Coordinates of C-alpha atoms and ligand atoms in Angstrom, one line a residue:
M1 CA -0.1 0.1 -0.3
T2 CA 1.4 3.7 -0.8
A3 CA 0.5 6.3 1.1
I4 CA -2.9 8.4 0.5
R5 CA -2.0 12.1 -1.2
V6 CA -4.3 14.6 -2.3
L7 CA -3.9 14.8 -6.1
P8 CA -2.6 18.0 -7.8
P9 CA -5.3 20.2 -9.1
V10 CA -4.6 20.0 -12.9
L11 CA -4.9 16.1 -12.0
V12 CA -8.1 16.7 -10.5
S13 CA -9.2 18.6 -13.6
Q14 CA -7.9 16.0 -16.3
I15 CA -10.3 13.6 -14.4
A16 CA -13.0 15.8 -14.2
A17 CA -12.2 16.4 -17.9
G18 CA -13.0 12.7 -18.6
E19 CA -16.7 13.4 -17.4
V20 CA -17.2 16.5 -19.1
V21 CA -15.3 16.5 -22.0
E22 CA -15.6 13.6 -24.2
R23 CA -14.9 14.7 -27.4
P24 CA -14.9 18.0 -29.7
A25 CA -18.4 17.9 -29.7
S26 CA -18.5 18.1 -25.9
V27 CA -16.2 21.2 -26.0
L28 CA -18.5 23.2 -28.3
K29 CA -21.1 22.3 -26.5
E30 CA -19.8 24.1 -23.2
L31 CA -18.9 27.2 -25.1
L32 CA -21.7 27.6 -27.1
E33 CA -23.7 27.4 -23.5
N34 CA -21.1 30.0 -21.9
S35 CA -22.1 32.4 -25.0
V36 CA -25.8 32.2 -24.5
D37 CA -25.4 32.5 -20.8
A38 CA -23.3 36.0 -21.9
G39 CA -26.5 37.1 -24.0
A40 CA -24.8 36.8 -27.3
Q41 CA -26.9 38.4 -30.3
A42 CA -24.3 36.6 -32.9
I43 CA -22.3 33.5 -32.1
T44 CA -19.7 32.0 -34.9
V45 CA -18.0 28.8 -34.4
T46 CA -14.9 27.6 -36.4
L47 CA -14.0 23.9 -36.5
D48 CA -10.8 22.5 -37.9
A49 CA -10.4 18.8 -38.4
G50 CA -13.5 18.0 -37.0
G51 CA -13.0 20.0 -33.8
I52 CA -9.6 18.0 -33.5
K53 CA -7.3 20.8 -34.0
R54 CA -9.6 23.5 -33.5
V55 CA -13.0 24.8 -31.7
Q56 CA -13.8 27.8 -31.2
V57 CA -16.4 30.4 -30.4
E58 CA -16.6 33.6 -30.8
D59 CA -19.5 36.0 -29.6
D60 CA -20.5 39.6 -28.8
G61 CA -21.9 39.0 -25.0
A62 CA -21.2 40.3 -22.0
G63 CA -17.9 39.6 -22.1
I64 CA -15.0 38.8 -19.3
A65 CA -13.1 41.8 -16.9
R66 CA -9.6 41.6 -17.7
E67 CA -9.2 41.0 -14.0
E68 CA -11.3 37.9 -14.1
L69 CA -9.4 36.2 -17.0
A70 CA -7.7 33.8 -15.1
L71 CA -10.6 33.1 -12.8
A72 CA -12.6 32.1 -15.5
L73 CA -10.0 29.1 -16.2
A74 CA -10.2 28.2 -12.4
R75 CA -12.0 25.3 -11.5
H76 CA -15.2 26.0 -9.3
A77 CA -15.0 29.4 -10.3
T78 CA -18.7 30.9 -12.0
S79 CA -20.4 34.0 -12.3
K80 CA -23.7 32.1 -12.3
I81 CA -24.8 30.8 -8.8
A82 CA -23.6 32.3 -5.6
S83 CA -25.9 29.9 -3.4
L84 CA -27.9 26.9 -2.7
E85 CA -30.6 29.1 -3.4
D86 CA -29.5 30.1 -6.7
L87 CA -28.3 26.3 -7.7
E88 CA -32.0 24.9 -6.9
G89 CA -33.2 27.8 -9.3
V90 CA -30.7 28.0 -11.9
S91 CA -32.1 29.3 -15.3
S92 CA -28.5 29.5 -16.5
M93 CA -26.9 26.7 -19.1
G94 CA -23.7 26.4 -17.1
F95 CA -23.5 26.9 -13.2
R96 CA -20.4 24.0 -12.2
G97 CA -17.7 26.6 -12.9
E98 CA -15.6 23.3 -13.9
A99 CA -15.9 23.5 -18.3
L100 CA -13.5 26.0 -18.9
A101 CA -11.0 24.5 -16.4
S102 CA -11.4 20.7 -17.6
I103 CA -11.3 21.8 -21.0
A104 CA -7.7 23.6 -20.5
S105 CA -6.4 20.8 -18.6
V106 CA -6.7 18.5 -21.9
S107 CA -5.6 21.4 -24.8
R108 CA -4.4 24.6 -26.0
L109 CA -7.1 27.2 -24.7
S110 CA -6.9 31.0 -25.3
I111 CA -9.1 33.2 -24.3
T112 CA -9.9 36.9 -26.0
S113 CA -12.6 39.3 -24.2
R114 CA -13.8 42.1 -23.7
T115 CA -16.7 44.2 -21.7
P116 CA -18.6 47.0 -22.6
A117 CA -16.8 49.0 -20.1
A118 CA -13.3 48.3 -20.8
A119 CA -11.1 50.2 -23.2
H120 CA -9.7 47.5 -25.0
G121 CA -9.4 43.7 -25.1
A122 CA -7.4 41.5 -22.8
A123 CA -6.4 38.0 -23.7
I124 CA -5.0 35.1 -21.5
S125 CA -3.8 31.6 -23.1
A126 CA -3.3 28.3 -21.1
E127 CA -1.2 25.3 -22.0
G128 CA -2.6 21.6 -20.4
A129 CA -3.7 24.0 -17.4
Q130 CA -0.3 25.9 -17.2
L131 CA -1.9 29.7 -17.3
G132 CA 0.1 32.4 -19.0
E133 CA 0.1 36.1 -18.6
V134 CA -2.7 38.1 -19.3
Q135 CA -1.8 40.5 -22.3
P136 CA -3.6 43.5 -24.0
A137 CA -6.0 42.5 -27.2
A138 CA -7.5 44.2 -29.8
R139 CA -11.2 43.4 -29.9
A140 CA -14.7 44.6 -29.9
Q141 CA -17.1 43.9 -26.9
G142 CA -17.7 39.9 -26.4
T143 CA -15.5 36.9 -26.0
T144 CA -13.8 34.5 -28.2
V145 CA -12.7 31.0 -26.6
A146 CA -10.1 29.1 -28.8
V147 CA -9.6 25.5 -28.2
A148 CA -6.8 23.8 -29.9
D149 CA -4.9 20.2 -29.8
L150 CA -8.0 18.7 -27.7
Y151 CA -6.0 15.7 -25.6
F152 CA -2.2 16.8 -26.8
N153 CA -1.2 16.0 -23.3
T154 CA -3.3 12.9 -22.7
P155 CA -2.6 10.5 -25.7
A156 CA -4.7 7.6 -23.9
R157 CA -8.0 9.7 -24.3
R158 CA -6.8 10.9 -27.8
K159 CA -6.9 7.3 -29.1
F160 CA -10.6 7.5 -28.5
L161 CA -11.4 9.9 -31.0
R162 CA -12.7 8.7 -34.5
T163 CA -12.1 10.0 -37.7
E164 CA -12.5 13.9 -38.8
G165 CA -15.9 13.3 -40.4
T166 CA -17.6 11.8 -37.1
E167 CA -16.4 13.8 -34.7
F168 CA -17.7 17.2 -37.0
G169 CA -21.1 15.2 -37.0
H170 CA -21.1 15.4 -33.7
C171 CA -20.2 18.7 -33.5
D172 CA -22.9 19.9 -36.1
E173 CA -25.3 18.1 -34.1
V174 CA -24.5 20.1 -30.9
F175 CA -24.4 23.0 -33.0
R176 CA -28.3 22.5 -34.3
R177 CA -29.3 21.4 -30.8
I178 CA -28.2 24.6 -29.6
A179 CA -29.2 26.9 -32.4
L180 CA -33.0 25.1 -32.4
A181 CA -33.4 26.3 -29.1
R182 CA -32.2 30.1 -29.4
P183 CA -33.6 31.3 -32.6
A184 CA -33.2 34.9 -31.7
I185 CA -29.1 34.3 -31.7
A186 CA -27.7 34.7 -35.2
F187 CA -25.2 31.7 -35.7
Q188 CA -22.5 30.6 -38.3
L189 CA -20.8 27.4 -38.4
K190 CA -17.6 26.6 -40.7
H191 CA -15.4 23.8 -40.5
N192 CA -12.1 23.8 -42.6
G193 CA -12.6 27.4 -43.7
R194 CA -15.7 27.1 -45.2
V195 CA -19.0 28.1 -44.1
S196 CA -21.0 25.0 -43.4
R197 CA -24.0 26.7 -41.7
M198 CA -25.5 30.4 -41.6
L199 CA -28.6 31.2 -39.3
R200 CA -29.9 34.5 -38.7
A201 CA -32.1 35.9 -36.0
Q202 CA -35.7 34.6 -36.9
S203 CA -38.7 33.2 -35.3
A204 CA -38.7 29.7 -33.6
A205 CA -40.8 28.3 -36.7
E206 CA -38.5 29.9 -39.3
R207 CA -35.7 28.0 -36.9
A208 CA -36.9 24.8 -36.8
A209 CA -37.9 24.8 -40.9
A210 CA -34.0 25.9 -41.1
L211 CA -32.8 23.0 -39.2
L212 CA -35.4 20.3 -39.5
G213 CA -35.7 20.6 -43.0
E214 CA -39.1 21.9 -44.9
D215 CA -40.3 18.3 -45.2
F216 CA -40.3 18.5 -41.5
F217 CA -41.8 21.7 -40.9
N218 CA -44.9 21.3 -43.7
Q219 CA -45.8 17.6 -42.1
S220 CA -46.0 19.0 -38.8
V221 CA -48.5 20.4 -36.5
S222 CA -47.8 23.2 -34.2
I223 CA -47.9 22.7 -30.4
E224 CA -48.4 25.6 -28.1
V225 CA -49.9 24.8 -24.8
E226 CA -49.9 26.5 -21.6
T227 CA -51.4 25.1 -18.2
G228 CA -50.2 27.2 -14.8
A229 CA -46.4 26.2 -14.5
L230 CA -46.3 24.6 -17.6
R231 CA -45.8 25.4 -21.0
L232 CA -45.2 23.0 -24.1
S233 CA -44.4 24.7 -27.7
G234 CA -42.8 23.6 -31.0
R235 CA -43.8 20.9 -33.6
A236 CA -44.6 17.5 -33.7
G237 CA -44.3 15.8 -37.2
T238 CA -47.2 13.9 -38.5
P239 CA -48.1 10.4 -38.0
Q240 CA -47.5 9.8 -41.5
A241 CA -44.3 11.5 -41.9
A242 CA -43.0 9.1 -39.3
G243 CA -40.0 7.3 -40.4
A244 CA -37.5 4.7 -39.7
R245 CA -35.3 6.6 -37.3
A246 CA -35.2 8.1 -34.4
D247 CA -32.9 10.8 -35.3
G248 CA -35.3 13.7 -35.7
Q249 CA -36.5 14.3 -32.1
Y250 CA -35.4 17.0 -30.1
F251 CA -36.8 17.7 -26.8
F252 CA -36.2 20.9 -24.6
V253 CA -36.4 21.8 -20.9
N254 CA -35.8 25.4 -20.3
G255 CA -34.0 26.0 -23.3
R256 CA -31.7 23.1 -22.8
Y257 CA -31.8 19.8 -24.9
V258 CA -32.1 16.5 -22.9
R259 CA -32.5 13.1 -23.3
D260 CA -34.9 11.9 -21.0
R261 CA -37.1 8.4 -20.6
L262 CA -40.2 10.3 -18.7
L263 CA -40.4 12.6 -21.6
S264 CA -39.7 10.8 -24.7
H265 CA -41.9 7.9 -23.3
A266 CA -45.0 10.7 -22.8
V267 CA -44.3 11.7 -26.3
R268 CA -44.3 8.1 -27.5
E269 CA -47.5 7.3 -25.9
A270 CA -49.2 10.2 -27.7
Y271 CA -48.5 8.9 -30.8
S272 CA -49.2 5.3 -30.0
E273 CA -52.7 5.1 -31.4
L274 CA -51.7 6.6 -34.7
L275 CA -48.0 5.0 -35.3
H276 CA -47.9 1.7 -37.0
G277 CA -45.1 -0.5 -36.2
E278 CA -41.9 1.0 -35.1
R279 CA -41.6 3.9 -37.2
Q280 CA -40.1 6.8 -35.5
P281 CA -41.8 10.5 -35.3
A282 CA -40.0 13.4 -35.7
Y283 CA -40.3 16.3 -33.3
A284 CA -38.8 19.3 -31.7
L285 CA -40.7 20.4 -28.6
F286 CA -39.7 22.6 -26.1
L287 CA -41.1 22.6 -22.4
G288 CA -40.8 25.4 -20.0
I289 CA -41.3 24.9 -16.3
D290 CA -40.2 26.5 -13.5
P291 CA -36.5 25.8 -12.6
R292 CA -37.0 24.9 -9.3
A293 CA -39.4 22.1 -10.4
V294 CA -36.8 20.6 -12.2
D295 CA -32.9 19.2 -11.1
V296 CA -30.5 19.8 -14.1
N297 CA -27.7 18.9 -11.5
V298 CA -28.0 15.0 -12.3
H299 CA -24.7 14.5 -14.4
P300 CA -21.9 17.0 -15.4
A301 CA -22.9 17.0 -19.3
K302 CA -26.5 18.1 -17.8
T303 CA -28.5 16.1 -20.7
E304 CA -30.6 14.1 -17.7
V305 CA -33.1 16.0 -15.5
R306 CA -35.5 15.0 -12.9
F307 CA -38.4 16.6 -12.2
R308 CA -40.0 17.2 -8.9
D309 CA -43.2 16.2 -10.1
A310 CA -42.9 13.5 -12.8
R311 CA -46.4 12.3 -12.9
A312 CA -47.6 15.8 -14.3
V313 CA -44.9 16.4 -16.2
H314 CA -45.7 13.2 -18.0
Q315 CA -49.5 13.8 -18.0
F316 CA -49.0 17.0 -19.2
V317 CA -46.8 16.6 -22.3
Y318 CA -48.9 13.5 -23.3
H319 CA -52.1 15.5 -23.4
A320 CA -50.8 18.2 -25.2
V321 CA -49.1 16.3 -27.7
Q322 CA -52.1 14.1 -28.1
R323 CA -54.7 17.0 -28.7
A324 CA -52.2 18.6 -31.3
L325 CA -52.4 15.3 -33.3
A326 CA -55.7 14.6 -32.9
P327 CA -57.8 17.1 -34.9
S328 CA -60.3 16.1 -37.1
A329 CA -59.2 14.6 -40.7
A330 CA -60.8 17.9 -42.0
E331 CA -57.3 19.8 -40.6
A332 CA -54.9 17.6 -40.9
P333 CA -54.6 17.3 -45.0
V334 CA -51.4 15.0 -46.1
S335 CA -49.8 16.2 -48.9
Y336 CA -49.4 14.4 -52.0
A337 CA -45.6 15.3 -51.5
A338 CA -45.7 12.4 -48.9
V339 CA -46.8 9.8 -51.3
A340 CA -44.4 10.8 -53.6
Q341 CA -41.4 10.6 -51.6
G342 CA -39.5 13.2 -53.4
G343 CA -39.5 11.3 -56.8
R344 CA -40.8 12.1 -60.0
P345 CA -44.7 11.6 -60.4
I346 CA -45.1 8.1 -62.2
Q347 CA -45.9 8.7 -65.9
S348 CA -47.7 5.8 -66.9
S349 CA -47.0 5.1 -70.5
F350 CA -50.5 4.5 -72.6
G351 CA -49.0 3.6 -76.0
L352 CA -51.7 5.5 -77.7
A353 CA -52.0 8.8 -78.3
Q354 CA -55.2 10.0 -76.2
P355 CA -57.7 11.9 -78.1
V356 CA -59.1 14.3 -75.7
A357 CA -62.2 14.8 -77.4
A358 CA -62.8 11.1 -76.7
Y359 CA -62.8 11.8 -72.7
E360 CA -65.0 14.9 -72.9
G361 CA -68.3 14.4 -71.3
A362 CA -67.2 10.8 -70.4
M363 CA -67.0 11.8 -66.8
K364 CA -70.2 14.2 -66.1
V365 CA -69.1 16.2 -62.6
E366 CA -71.1 18.0 -60.5
P367 CA -69.9 21.4 -59.5
L368 CA -69.5 21.9 -55.8
P369 CA -72.7 23.1 -54.8
R370 CA -71.8 26.9 -54.3
S371 CA -74.3 28.2 -51.6
E372 CA -72.3 27.2 -48.6
K373 CA -69.2 26.7 -47.6
A374 CA -67.9 23.2 -49.0
P375 CA -67.0 20.5 -47.0
P376 CA -63.3 20.2 -46.6
L377 CA -63.0 16.5 -47.7
G378 CA -65.4 17.7 -50.8
Y379 CA -68.5 15.5 -52.4
A380 CA -67.8 12.0 -53.3
L381 CA -67.4 11.3 -57.4
G382 CA -67.3 7.7 -57.2
Q383 CA -65.6 4.6 -56.2
L384 CA -62.0 3.0 -57.4
H385 CA -62.4 -1.0 -57.7
G386 CA -64.3 -0.9 -54.6
V387 CA -61.5 0.2 -52.6
Y388 CA -61.3 3.5 -52.7
I389 CA -63.7 6.6 -52.6
L390 CA -62.6 9.8 -55.0
A391 CA -64.1 13.2 -53.9
Q392 CA -63.7 16.0 -55.3
N393 CA -63.1 19.4 -53.0
E394 CA -62.0 22.9 -53.1
A395 CA -58.1 21.7 -53.3
G396 CA -58.6 19.1 -56.0
L397 CA -58.9 15.1 -55.7
V398 CA -59.4 13.4 -52.5
L399 CA -58.6 9.7 -52.2
V400 CA -60.2 8.0 -49.1
D401 CA -59.0 4.2 -48.2
M402 CA -63.1 3.8 -47.1
H403 CA -62.0 0.5 -45.1
A404 CA -59.2 2.2 -43.2
A405 CA -61.5 5.7 -42.4
H406 CA -64.6 3.7 -41.8
E407 CA -62.4 1.6 -39.3
R408 CA -61.2 4.9 -37.1
I409 CA -64.5 6.2 -37.4
V410 CA -66.1 3.1 -35.6
M411 CA -63.2 2.7 -33.2
E412 CA -63.6 6.7 -32.1
K413 CA -67.5 6.0 -31.6
L414 CA -66.8 2.9 -29.5
K415 CA -64.2 5.0 -27.1
A416 CA -66.3 7.9 -26.8
S417 CA -69.2 5.8 -25.6
L418 CA -67.0 3.8 -23.6
D419 CA -65.4 6.3 -21.9
A420 CA -69.1 8.0 -21.2
G421 CA -70.0 4.6 -19.2
A422 CA -70.7 1.9 -21.6
V423 CA -71.0 0.9 -25.6
Q424 CA -74.7 1.2 -26.6
R425 CA -76.5 -2.1 -27.2
Q426 CA -78.9 -3.1 -30.1
S427 CA -80.7 -6.3 -29.3
L428 CA -80.7 -8.5 -32.3
L429 CA -83.9 -9.7 -33.9
V430 CA -82.2 -13.0 -34.0
P431 CA -79.9 -13.8 -31.8
A432 CA -76.6 -15.1 -33.4
V433 CA -75.6 -18.8 -32.1
F434 CA -72.1 -20.1 -32.3
S435 CA -70.1 -23.0 -31.0
A436 CA -67.5 -22.1 -28.1
E437 CA -65.4 -23.8 -26.1
A438 CA -66.4 -24.5 -22.5
L439 CA -63.7 -21.5 -21.2
D440 CA -64.7 -19.1 -23.7
V441 CA -68.7 -20.0 -21.8
A442 CA -66.8 -19.5 -18.5
A443 CA -65.4 -16.6 -19.4
A444 CA -68.9 -15.2 -21.0
E445 CA -70.7 -15.9 -17.8
E446 CA -68.0 -14.6 -15.7
N447 CA -67.4 -11.2 -17.3
R448 CA -70.8 -10.0 -18.0
T449 CA -70.5 -6.9 -16.8
A450 CA -67.5 -6.3 -18.6
L451 CA -69.1 -7.6 -21.9
E452 CA -72.4 -5.3 -21.4
Q453 CA -70.0 -2.5 -21.2
L454 CA -68.7 -3.5 -24.3
G455 CA -71.9 -3.3 -25.7
L456 CA -72.1 -7.3 -25.7
E457 CA -74.9 -9.6 -24.4
L458 CA -74.3 -13.5 -24.5
S459 CA -76.2 -16.1 -22.9
V460 CA -75.2 -19.9 -22.9
S461 CA -77.6 -21.9 -25.3
G462 CA -75.7 -25.2 -24.3
P463 CA -72.3 -26.7 -23.0
N464 CA -70.4 -25.7 -26.2
E465 CA -72.6 -23.0 -27.5
L466 CA -73.2 -19.1 -27.1
A467 CA -75.6 -17.2 -28.4
V468 CA -75.2 -13.0 -29.3
R469 CA -78.5 -11.3 -28.3
A470 CA -77.1 -7.8 -28.4
A471 CA -74.4 -6.3 -30.0
P472 CA -72.5 -3.1 -29.8
A473 CA -75.0 -0.3 -31.9
P474 CA -72.4 1.1 -34.2
L475 CA -71.3 -2.4 -35.2
A476 CA -74.5 -4.4 -35.1
G477 CA -74.5 -4.9 -39.0
G478 CA -71.1 -6.1 -39.0
D479 CA -69.6 -9.8 -38.3
I480 CA -71.3 -10.1 -34.9
V481 CA -69.9 -13.8 -34.3
G482 CA -66.2 -13.0 -35.3
L483 CA -66.5 -10.1 -32.6
A484 CA -68.0 -11.9 -29.9
R485 CA -65.3 -14.5 -30.1
D486 CA -62.2 -12.0 -30.5
V487 CA -63.9 -9.9 -27.3
L488 CA -64.0 -13.1 -25.5
R489 CA -60.3 -14.5 -26.4
E490 CA -59.1 -11.0 -25.4
I491 CA -60.8 -11.1 -21.9
R492 CA -59.4 -15.1 -21.3
E493 CA -56.0 -13.8 -22.2
Y494 CA -55.8 -10.6 -20.5
G495 CA -58.7 -10.6 -18.0
A496 CA -61.5 -8.3 -18.3
S497 CA -60.3 -5.0 -16.5
Q498 CA -56.8 -5.2 -18.5
A499 CA -58.9 -5.2 -21.6
L500 CA -60.8 -2.6 -20.6
S501 CA -58.0 -0.6 -19.6
G502 CA -54.7 -1.2 -20.4
R503 CA -55.4 -3.0 -23.7
Q504 CA -58.8 -0.9 -24.5
N505 CA -57.3 0.6 -27.5
E506 CA -55.9 -2.4 -29.2
L507 CA -59.4 -4.1 -28.1
L508 CA -61.6 -1.7 -29.8
A509 CA -59.3 -1.6 -32.6
T510 CA -60.0 -5.3 -32.9
M511 CA -63.9 -4.8 -32.6
A512 CA -63.9 -1.7 -34.9
C513 CA -62.2 -4.2 -37.6
H514 CA -65.4 -6.4 -37.5
A515 CA -67.8 -3.6 -38.0
A516 CA -66.1 -1.6 -41.0
V517 CA -67.2 -1.7 -44.4
R518 CA -65.2 -4.3 -46.4
A519 CA -63.4 -3.4 -49.2
H520 CA -65.4 -4.2 -52.6
R521 CA -68.2 -3.2 -51.2
A522 CA -70.3 -1.2 -53.6
L523 CA -71.4 2.4 -52.1
S524 CA -74.2 4.8 -53.0
T525 CA -73.2 8.3 -53.3
E526 CA -75.1 9.0 -50.5
E527 CA -73.4 6.4 -48.3
M528 CA -70.0 7.8 -49.5
N529 CA -70.8 11.4 -49.0
A530 CA -72.0 10.1 -45.4
L531 CA -68.5 8.7 -44.8
L532 CA -67.1 11.6 -45.8
R533 CA -69.1 13.9 -43.2
E534 CA -68.3 11.3 -40.8
M535 CA -64.4 11.6 -41.1
E536 CA -64.7 15.4 -41.0
E537 CA -66.1 15.2 -37.3
T538 CA -63.6 12.2 -36.1
E539 CA -61.1 12.8 -34.4
R540 CA -57.9 11.1 -35.5
S541 CA -59.5 10.0 -38.6
G542 CA -56.1 11.2 -40.7
S543 CA -55.0 8.0 -39.8
C544 CA -56.7 4.1 -39.5
N545 CA -56.3 2.6 -35.7
H546 CA -52.8 1.1 -37.2
G547 CA -51.6 3.8 -38.3
R548 CA -51.9 3.8 -42.0
P549 CA -53.0 7.0 -43.4
T550 CA -56.6 7.2 -44.1
W551 CA -56.5 9.6 -47.1
Y552 CA -54.8 11.7 -49.2
Q553 CA -55.5 15.2 -50.9
L554 CA -54.1 15.4 -54.7
T555 CA -54.4 19.0 -54.8
M556 CA -55.0 20.9 -58.7
S557 CA -51.2 21.7 -58.9
D558 CA -50.3 18.6 -57.9
M559 CA -51.9 16.9 -61.0
D560 CA -50.9 19.9 -62.9
K561 CA -47.6 18.6 -62.1
L562 CA -47.9 15.3 -63.1
F563 CA -49.0 16.3 -66.4
M564 CA -46.5 19.0 -66.4
R565 CA -48.9 21.3 -67.1
G566 CA -48.5 25.0 -67.1
R567 CA -44.6 25.5 -66.1
Ligands
ADP1 N1 -18.4 33.1 -23.9 C1 -18.1 33.9 -22.1 N2 -18.7 35.4 -22.2 C2 -18.6 35.9 -20.8 N3 -18.0 34.9 -20.0 C3 -17.9 33.8 -20.0 C4 -17.8 33.2 -21.1 N4 -17.0 31.6 -21.2 C5 -17.1 32.0 -20.2 N5 -17.4 32.9 -19.2 C6 -17.2 33.1 -17.5 O1 -16.7 32.2 -17.2 C7 -16.9 31.6 -16.2 C8 -16.7 29.9 -15.7 O2 -17.1 29.4 -17.5 P1 -17.5 27.8 -17.1 O3 -16.2 27.4 -16.6 O4 -18.1 27.3 -18.4 O5 -18.6 27.6 -15.5 P2 -20.0 28.2 -15.7 O6 -20.2 28.1 -17.4 O7 -20.8 26.9 -15.4 O8 -20.3 29.3 -14.8 C9 -18.5 31.9 -16.1 O9 -19.3 31.6 -15.3 C10 -18.3 33.2 -16.7 O10 -18.5 34.3 -16.1
MG2 MG1 -20.3 27.3 -18.8

């Protein structure tokens, strides 16, 4: 055993650097956060070799006084908090006072700064935490921190750095996260002498479009909800636009990007009914909360948070996102671009010249009644191969998957009536008798009340026979026996209370499936119009119970493009 010793301060900083300064991107994050805390209006980032050679951040913020330059590089030195009370209500990005010290211990760092009160600027440099003298320097108000040769004195860590491209990718991601949360600040990012991003001060929506792409912007809904102490804003991608990868998911708490299981779970839940399989929604959401109700001091990198009232936050986020996604089909149009997937429109070759005149008069289209405001989904023109309804609305052509749409409408009806107590029952003139296993018969007897709540009245008509005497009113015309069998199976497998609570959506979706208009059934124009009107009134009718879209809008200009007309 060797004797216990107190470690030299530089070594302490180098150990701490392991937690905070994982790679160039973590340096960039700390420097950017300092500039944000300093109230900068414009920030310029300069990177060389993915940040491995140089990470430099220049701002026009408050600056650091000449006599405090050395202090800025000392461990546990901060201007942001002074007491435990301050820590508990901290609203700045930084507060631990260790980032610059840690970074300086593993790099060649220099700070040039000028406060508004100073007659000129001043600079200090440090190499592996060995501080140099403070020198006068020319500079306008603000601060430049340059970090060169990261890990030059800790070769073991240097080995963990990846290629320039990978490190740049991480830096770019950090840059995007901070820029997303601060639309009022102008940002510039240069890499190896070339400008790679340039963002002027703009609105939150413009910033989101600039960083996440016009596609995301056009295929997302805006969220703006405030209740007492909590506020959620931002944009949530439509379920139809969800992709296979989870890389478009940004959550911020008080302007700080976080990766939090509770929050991502709340969002995931809000999408759960609308999303199909493993598809990942894109979103950029900003939660505003009293800083005293959230602890950001969980980890040095501050990407984890702890809420004082986790349940309330979860509920709030879940409901806010769910409501934003829920508007009826009429308010959530799906653009044709989503179908065409950026590709060229399909051009079928007919092989024959198409004499336009031959089509004239072949299809008589009733003009939209002018009197009242035309309904959003328009009026039915006809049915295509028994699968799709074609309708004309103001924007152009609407295509509806009639089976999927009907299923969603029925499901929402069932849900609403179950929420209100029980699904209405409709007695059958002739009970539908079916053979059942003994366990089904037992389940039917034991769960009479639960079944009645679901709108089903079953009676035992023999040791291996059940009869449906009443069926859920919205489903009465459908496949009643298949429905009863599925509900019994669900109840046997999961128990009635679980089927009615935790698995309610699955259960109702299964039920709806038996009622919905089967594909290939001919519908009259009145029936089609009735379906369109119901879609307009139904929440979430933009996607079916399995998360697939129920309708598409093909606008006149989409069609003009298909025919390369007038452009
Ligand atoms: N860009 C900057 N503009 C103004 N002051 C800065 C800047 N960067 C750092 N500082 C000062 O240096 C101090 C130490 O920074 P840092 O080590 O990152 O700790 P923290 O941000 O946790 O306070 C800050 O508290 C702040 O006073
Ligand atoms: Mg800091």
